[in-house]
Short mmCIF file of C-alpha atoms in Angstrom, two decimals:
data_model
loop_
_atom_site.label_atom_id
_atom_site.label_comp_id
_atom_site.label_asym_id
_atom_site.label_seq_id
_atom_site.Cartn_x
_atom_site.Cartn_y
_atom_site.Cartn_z
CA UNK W 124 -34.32 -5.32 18.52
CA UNK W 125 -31.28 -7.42 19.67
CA UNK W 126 -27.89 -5.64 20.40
CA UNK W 127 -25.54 -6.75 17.78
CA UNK W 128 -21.64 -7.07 19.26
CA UNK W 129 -20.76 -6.51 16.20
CA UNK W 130 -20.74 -3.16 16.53
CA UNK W 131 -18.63 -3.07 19.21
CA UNK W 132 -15.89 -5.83 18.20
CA UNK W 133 -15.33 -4.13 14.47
CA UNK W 134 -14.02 -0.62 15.84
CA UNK W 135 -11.80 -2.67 18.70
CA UNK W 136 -10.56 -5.20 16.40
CA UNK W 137 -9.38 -2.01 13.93
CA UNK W 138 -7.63 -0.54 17.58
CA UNK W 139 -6.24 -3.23 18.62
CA UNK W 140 -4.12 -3.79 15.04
CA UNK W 141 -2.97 -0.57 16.04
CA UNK W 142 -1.06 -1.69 19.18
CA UNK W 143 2.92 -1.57 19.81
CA UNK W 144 3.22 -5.58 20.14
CA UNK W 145 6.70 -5.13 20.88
CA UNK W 146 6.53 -2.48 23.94
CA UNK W 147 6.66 -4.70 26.56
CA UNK W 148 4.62 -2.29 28.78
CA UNK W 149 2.00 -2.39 26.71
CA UNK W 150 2.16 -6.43 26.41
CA UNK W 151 2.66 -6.25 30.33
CA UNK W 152 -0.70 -4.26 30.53
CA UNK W 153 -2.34 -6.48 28.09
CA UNK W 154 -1.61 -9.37 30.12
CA UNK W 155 -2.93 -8.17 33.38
CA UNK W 156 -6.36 -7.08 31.97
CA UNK W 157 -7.10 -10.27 29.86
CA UNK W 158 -5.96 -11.95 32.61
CA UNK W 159 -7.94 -10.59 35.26
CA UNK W 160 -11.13 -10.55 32.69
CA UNK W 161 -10.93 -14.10 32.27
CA UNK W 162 -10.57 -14.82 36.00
CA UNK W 163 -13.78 -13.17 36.38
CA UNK W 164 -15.34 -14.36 33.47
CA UNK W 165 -14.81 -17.95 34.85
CA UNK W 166 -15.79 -17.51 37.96
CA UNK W 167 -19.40 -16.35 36.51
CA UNK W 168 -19.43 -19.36 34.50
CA UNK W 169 -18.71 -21.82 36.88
CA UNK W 170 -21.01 -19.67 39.35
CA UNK W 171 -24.14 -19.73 36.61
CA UNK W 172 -23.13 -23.65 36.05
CA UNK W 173 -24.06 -24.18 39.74
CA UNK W 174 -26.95 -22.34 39.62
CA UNK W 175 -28.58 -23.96 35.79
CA UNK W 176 -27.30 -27.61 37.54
CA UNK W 177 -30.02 -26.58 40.98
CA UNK W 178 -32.33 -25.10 38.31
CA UNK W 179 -32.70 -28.05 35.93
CA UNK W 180 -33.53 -30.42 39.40
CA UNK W 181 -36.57 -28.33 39.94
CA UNK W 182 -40.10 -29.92 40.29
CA UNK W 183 -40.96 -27.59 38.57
CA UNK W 184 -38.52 -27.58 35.13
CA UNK W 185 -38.95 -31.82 35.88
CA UNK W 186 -40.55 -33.39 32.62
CA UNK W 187 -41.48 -30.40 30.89
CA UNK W 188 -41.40 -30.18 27.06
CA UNK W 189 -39.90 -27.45 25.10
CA UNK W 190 -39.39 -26.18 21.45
CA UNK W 191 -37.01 -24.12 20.36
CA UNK W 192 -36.26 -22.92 17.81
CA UNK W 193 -32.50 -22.71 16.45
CA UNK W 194 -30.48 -19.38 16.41
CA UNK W 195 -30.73 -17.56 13.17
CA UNK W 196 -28.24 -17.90 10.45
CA UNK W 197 -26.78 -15.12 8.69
CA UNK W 198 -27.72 -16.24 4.76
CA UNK W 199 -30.75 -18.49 5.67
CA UNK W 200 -34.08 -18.10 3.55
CA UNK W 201 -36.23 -15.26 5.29
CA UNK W 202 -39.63 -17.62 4.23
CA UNK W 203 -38.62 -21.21 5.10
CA UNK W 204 -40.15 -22.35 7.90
CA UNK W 205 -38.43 -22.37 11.02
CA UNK W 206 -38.31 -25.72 12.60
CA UNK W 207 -38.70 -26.32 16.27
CA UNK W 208 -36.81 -28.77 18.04
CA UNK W 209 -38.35 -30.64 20.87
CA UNK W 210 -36.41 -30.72 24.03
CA UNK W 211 -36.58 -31.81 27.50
CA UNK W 212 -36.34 -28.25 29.69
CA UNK W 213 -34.03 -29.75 32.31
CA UNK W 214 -31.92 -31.27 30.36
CA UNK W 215 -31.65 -28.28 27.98
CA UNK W 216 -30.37 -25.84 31.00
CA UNK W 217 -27.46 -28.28 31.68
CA UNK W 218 -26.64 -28.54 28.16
CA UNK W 219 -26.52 -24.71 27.59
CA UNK W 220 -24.78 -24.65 31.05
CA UNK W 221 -22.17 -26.84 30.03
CA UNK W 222 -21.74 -24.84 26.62
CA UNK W 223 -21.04 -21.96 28.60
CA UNK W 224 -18.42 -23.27 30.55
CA UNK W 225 -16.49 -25.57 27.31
CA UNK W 226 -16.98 -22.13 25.42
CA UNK W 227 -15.22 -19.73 27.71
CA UNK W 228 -12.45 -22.20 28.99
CA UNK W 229 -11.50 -23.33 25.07
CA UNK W 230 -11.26 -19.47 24.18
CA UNK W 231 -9.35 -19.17 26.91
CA UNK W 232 -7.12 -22.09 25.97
CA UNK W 233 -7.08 -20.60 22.09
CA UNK W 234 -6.37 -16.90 22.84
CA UNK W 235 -3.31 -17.91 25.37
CA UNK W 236 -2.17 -20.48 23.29
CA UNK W 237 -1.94 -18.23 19.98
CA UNK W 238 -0.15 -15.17 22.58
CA UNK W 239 2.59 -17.84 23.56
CA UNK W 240 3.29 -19.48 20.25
CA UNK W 241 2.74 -16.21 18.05
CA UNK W 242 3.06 -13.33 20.54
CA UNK W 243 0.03 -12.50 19.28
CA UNK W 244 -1.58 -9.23 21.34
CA UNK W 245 -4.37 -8.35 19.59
CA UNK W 246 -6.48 -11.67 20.61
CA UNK W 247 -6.08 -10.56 24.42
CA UNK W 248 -6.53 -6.92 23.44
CA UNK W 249 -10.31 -7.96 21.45
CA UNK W 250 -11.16 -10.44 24.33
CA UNK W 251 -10.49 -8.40 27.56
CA UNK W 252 -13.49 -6.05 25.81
CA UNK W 253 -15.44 -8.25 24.52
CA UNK W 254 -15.63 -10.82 27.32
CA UNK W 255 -18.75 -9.35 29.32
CA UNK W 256 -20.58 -9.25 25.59
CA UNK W 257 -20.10 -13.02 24.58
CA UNK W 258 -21.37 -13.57 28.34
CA UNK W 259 -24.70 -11.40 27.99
CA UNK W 260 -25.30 -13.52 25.42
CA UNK W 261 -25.62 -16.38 26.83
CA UNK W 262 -29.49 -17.22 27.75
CA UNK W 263 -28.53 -18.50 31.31
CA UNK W 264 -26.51 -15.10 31.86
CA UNK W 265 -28.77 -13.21 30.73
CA UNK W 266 -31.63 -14.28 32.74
CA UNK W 267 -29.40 -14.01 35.81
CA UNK W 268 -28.21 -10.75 35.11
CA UNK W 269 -31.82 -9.22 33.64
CA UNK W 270 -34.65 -11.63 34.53
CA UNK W 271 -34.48 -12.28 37.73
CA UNK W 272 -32.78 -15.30 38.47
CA UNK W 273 -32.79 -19.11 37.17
CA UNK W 274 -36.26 -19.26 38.84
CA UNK W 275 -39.87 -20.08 37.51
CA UNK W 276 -37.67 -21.17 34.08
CA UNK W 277 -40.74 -22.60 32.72
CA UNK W 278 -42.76 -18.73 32.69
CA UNK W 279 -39.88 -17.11 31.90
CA UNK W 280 -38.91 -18.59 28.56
CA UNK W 281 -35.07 -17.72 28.37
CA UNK W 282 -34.80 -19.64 25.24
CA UNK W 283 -37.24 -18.22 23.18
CA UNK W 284 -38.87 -21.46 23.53
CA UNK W 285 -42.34 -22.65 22.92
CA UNK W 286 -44.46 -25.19 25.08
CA UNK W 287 -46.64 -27.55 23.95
CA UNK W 288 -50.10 -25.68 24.04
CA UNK W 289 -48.41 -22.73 21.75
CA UNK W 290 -47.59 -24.92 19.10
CA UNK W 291 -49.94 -24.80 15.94
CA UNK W 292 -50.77 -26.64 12.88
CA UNK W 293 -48.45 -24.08 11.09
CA UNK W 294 -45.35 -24.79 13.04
CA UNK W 295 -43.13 -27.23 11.96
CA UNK W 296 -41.39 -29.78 14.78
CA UNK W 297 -38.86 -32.14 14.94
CA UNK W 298 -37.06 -34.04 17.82
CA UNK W 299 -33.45 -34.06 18.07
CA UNK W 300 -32.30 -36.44 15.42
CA UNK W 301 -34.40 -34.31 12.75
CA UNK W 302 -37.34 -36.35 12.54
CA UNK W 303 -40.73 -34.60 11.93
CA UNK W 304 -43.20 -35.40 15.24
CA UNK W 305 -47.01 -35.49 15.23
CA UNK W 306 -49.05 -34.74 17.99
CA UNK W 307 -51.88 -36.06 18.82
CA UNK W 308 -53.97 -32.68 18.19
CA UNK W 309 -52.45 -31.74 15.06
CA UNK W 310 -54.94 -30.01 13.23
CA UNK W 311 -55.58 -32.25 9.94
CA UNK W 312 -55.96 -29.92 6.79
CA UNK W 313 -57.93 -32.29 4.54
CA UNK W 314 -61.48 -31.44 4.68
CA UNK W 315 -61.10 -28.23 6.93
CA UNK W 316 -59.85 -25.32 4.48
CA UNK W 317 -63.43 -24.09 4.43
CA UNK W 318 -65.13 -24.09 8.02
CA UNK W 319 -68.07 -22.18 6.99
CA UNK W 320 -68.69 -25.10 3.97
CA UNK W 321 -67.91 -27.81 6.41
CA UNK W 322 -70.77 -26.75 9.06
CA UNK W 323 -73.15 -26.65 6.44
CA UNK W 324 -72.45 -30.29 5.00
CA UNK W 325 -72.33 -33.62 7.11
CA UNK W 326 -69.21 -34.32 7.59
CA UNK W 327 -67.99 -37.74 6.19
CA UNK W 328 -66.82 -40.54 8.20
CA UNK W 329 -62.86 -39.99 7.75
CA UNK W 330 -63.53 -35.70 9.11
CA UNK W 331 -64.67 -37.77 12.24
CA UNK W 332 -62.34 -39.95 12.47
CA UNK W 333 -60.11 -36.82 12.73
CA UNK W 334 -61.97 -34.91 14.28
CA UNK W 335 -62.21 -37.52 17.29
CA UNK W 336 -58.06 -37.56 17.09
CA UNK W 337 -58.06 -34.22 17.32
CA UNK W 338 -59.54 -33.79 20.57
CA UNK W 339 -57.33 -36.46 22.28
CA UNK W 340 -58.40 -38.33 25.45
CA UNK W 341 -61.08 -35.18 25.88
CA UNK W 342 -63.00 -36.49 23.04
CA UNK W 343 -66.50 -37.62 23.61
CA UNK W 344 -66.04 -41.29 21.17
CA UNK W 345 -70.21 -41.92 21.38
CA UNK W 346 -70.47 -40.35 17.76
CA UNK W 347 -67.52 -41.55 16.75
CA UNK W 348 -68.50 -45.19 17.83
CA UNK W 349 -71.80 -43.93 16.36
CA UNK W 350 -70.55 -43.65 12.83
CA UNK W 351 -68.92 -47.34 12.75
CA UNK W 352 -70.29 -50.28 10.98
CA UNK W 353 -68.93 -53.55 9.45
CA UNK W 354 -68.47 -51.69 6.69
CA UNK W 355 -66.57 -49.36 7.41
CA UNK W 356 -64.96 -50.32 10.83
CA UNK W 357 -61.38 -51.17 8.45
CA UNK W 358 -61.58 -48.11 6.69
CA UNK W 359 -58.54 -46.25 5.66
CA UNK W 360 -57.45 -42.21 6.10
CA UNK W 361 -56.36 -40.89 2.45
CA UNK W 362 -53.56 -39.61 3.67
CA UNK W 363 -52.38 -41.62 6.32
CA UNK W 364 -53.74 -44.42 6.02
CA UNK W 365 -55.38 -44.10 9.92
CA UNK W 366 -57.89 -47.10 10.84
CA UNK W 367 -60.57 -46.51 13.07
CA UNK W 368 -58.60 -49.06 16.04
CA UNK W 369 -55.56 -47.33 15.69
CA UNK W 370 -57.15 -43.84 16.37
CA UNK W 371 -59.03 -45.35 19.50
CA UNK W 372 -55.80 -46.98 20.15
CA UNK W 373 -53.67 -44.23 20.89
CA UNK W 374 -56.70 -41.90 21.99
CA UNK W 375 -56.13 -42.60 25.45
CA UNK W 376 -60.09 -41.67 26.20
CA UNK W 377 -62.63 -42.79 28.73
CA UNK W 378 -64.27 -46.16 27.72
CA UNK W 379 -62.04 -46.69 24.91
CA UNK W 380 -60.55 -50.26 26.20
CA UNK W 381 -64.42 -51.08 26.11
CA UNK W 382 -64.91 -49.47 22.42
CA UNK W 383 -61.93 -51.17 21.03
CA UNK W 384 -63.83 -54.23 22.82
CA UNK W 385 -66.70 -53.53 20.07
CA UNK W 386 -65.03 -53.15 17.40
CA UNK W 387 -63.16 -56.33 17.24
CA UNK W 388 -66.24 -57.71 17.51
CA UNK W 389 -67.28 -56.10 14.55
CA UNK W 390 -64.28 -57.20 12.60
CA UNK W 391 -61.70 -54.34 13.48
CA UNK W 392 -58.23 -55.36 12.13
CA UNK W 393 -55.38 -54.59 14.77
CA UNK W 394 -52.74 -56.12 12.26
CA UNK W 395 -53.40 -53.62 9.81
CA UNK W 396 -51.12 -50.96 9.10
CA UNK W 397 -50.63 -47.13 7.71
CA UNK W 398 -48.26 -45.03 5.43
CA UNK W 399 -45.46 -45.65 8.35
CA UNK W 400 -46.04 -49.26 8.77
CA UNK W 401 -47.38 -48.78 12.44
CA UNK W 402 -50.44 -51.13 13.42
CA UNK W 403 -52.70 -50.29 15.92
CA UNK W 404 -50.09 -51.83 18.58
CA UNK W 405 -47.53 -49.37 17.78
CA UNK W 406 -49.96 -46.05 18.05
CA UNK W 407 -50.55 -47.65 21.94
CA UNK W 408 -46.99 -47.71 22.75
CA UNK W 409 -45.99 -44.52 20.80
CA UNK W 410 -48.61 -42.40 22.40
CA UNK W 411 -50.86 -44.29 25.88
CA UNK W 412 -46.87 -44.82 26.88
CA UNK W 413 -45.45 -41.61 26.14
CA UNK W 414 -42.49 -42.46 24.59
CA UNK W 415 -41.94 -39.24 22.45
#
């Protein structure tokens, strides 16, 4: 279970009310600790900034996909779903980085400020205690202090984060403007809530269609070219609205240039389009060219 700072800010927000604001020892005292605190606290920051900027230029944190999840909120629904956000890993330590450092120098700026203009003691009082807390927090800090360094960032999973391969049908993901992604072996639920049913029957010619998009450019497409005719080569997923050419199309399997070779012969429709209003075009630069 998480510490909660909570715990500790309550009782030393309910001492530091107590304080003699106008003994100007005690302001004097004040001064020099929060001061001193803060020095410290910023040189971490800007130390752990230097550090996340060499760690995010790693070969080895270069191009790798992450999703996390976002930080918990106090009255949020306990069943929803929690969404994952896809992020770049690189590019997510020098965001977090850069948090860290805008976070500590505007509290800085905001606890001064409100001591000059109010002579208020009790923000310096709270924040000289606190300080090391709201640093442990911090992922990058953390990992630092407990885990060994900004190394291997991809094993360690300082975020909480999940990579690709841990992902599963269940999980919910979006990219960074909010929009729902699909992956190319999303497990499709229609036709597949009873396995033991489905090995029994033969399966129709939309569960392989599927089937063959769920195994991605490992899929073997001989019984899935198998299963086409003239009839059939335009056919339509019920829910999608997936045509055989735009499965093949952003399958990005061996021998699929040929296939899709075939099945224009046999009538295949590129122009034609699904529930999004991508045609088969669109599938080959969304997913062959990697642009998610």
């Amino acid at each position: 279970m998480a510490f909660n700072k909570m715990f500790v800010m309550l009782p030393v927000m309910l001492a530091a009310r107590k304080l003699d604001g106008e003994n100007p020892d005690i302001v004097f005292m004040l001064r020099c600790v929060y001061g001193g605190m803060q020095a410290v606290a910023v040189l971490v920051v800007l130390f752990i900034y230097a550090k996340a900027t060499a760690a995010a230029k790693e070969k080895g944190n270069a191009g790798v996909k992450i999703y996390v999840s976002p930080p918990p909120q106090p009255f949020a629904d306990p069943n929803a779903k929690t969404p994952y956000q896809e992020k770049m890993l690189a590019d997510h330590i020098t965001k977090t980085a850069r948090g860290l450092v805008g976070s500590t120098l505007f509290g800085i700026c905001m606890t001064v400020g409100l001591h000059i203009w109010k002579g208020m003691i009790v923000g310096l009082a709270i924040q000289s205690v606190m300080c090391p807390f709201n640093l442990a927090e911090n992922a990058l800090v953390s990992a630092l202090l407990f885990k060994g360094g900004l190394s291997n960032l991809k094993e360690k999973k300082i975020f909480g984060e999940k990579l690709r391969e841990e992902i599963t049908a269940d999980d919910e993901v979006v990219d960074e403007e909010g929009n729902a992604i699909v992956f190319k072996k999303e497990i499709a639920s229609k036709g597949k809530a009873n396995k033991k049913d489905s090995k029994k029957q033969t399966k129709s010619f939309e569960d392989v269609l599927l089937d063959t998009w769920d195994l991605g450019a490992d899929a073997d497409i001989k019984p899935f070219m198998a299963a086409l005719t003239k009839k059939n080569i335009n056919f339509a997923t019920s829910d999608n609205g997936w045509t055989p050419i735009m499965i093949l199309s952003g399958l990005g399997a061996k021998s699929a240039i040929g296939a899709m070779r075939q099945m224009k012969a046999m009538g295949a429709n590129p122009e034609k389009v699904d529930q999004e209003g991508w045609n088969a075009l669109h599938w080959v630069r969304c997913y062959l060219l990697d642009l998610r």
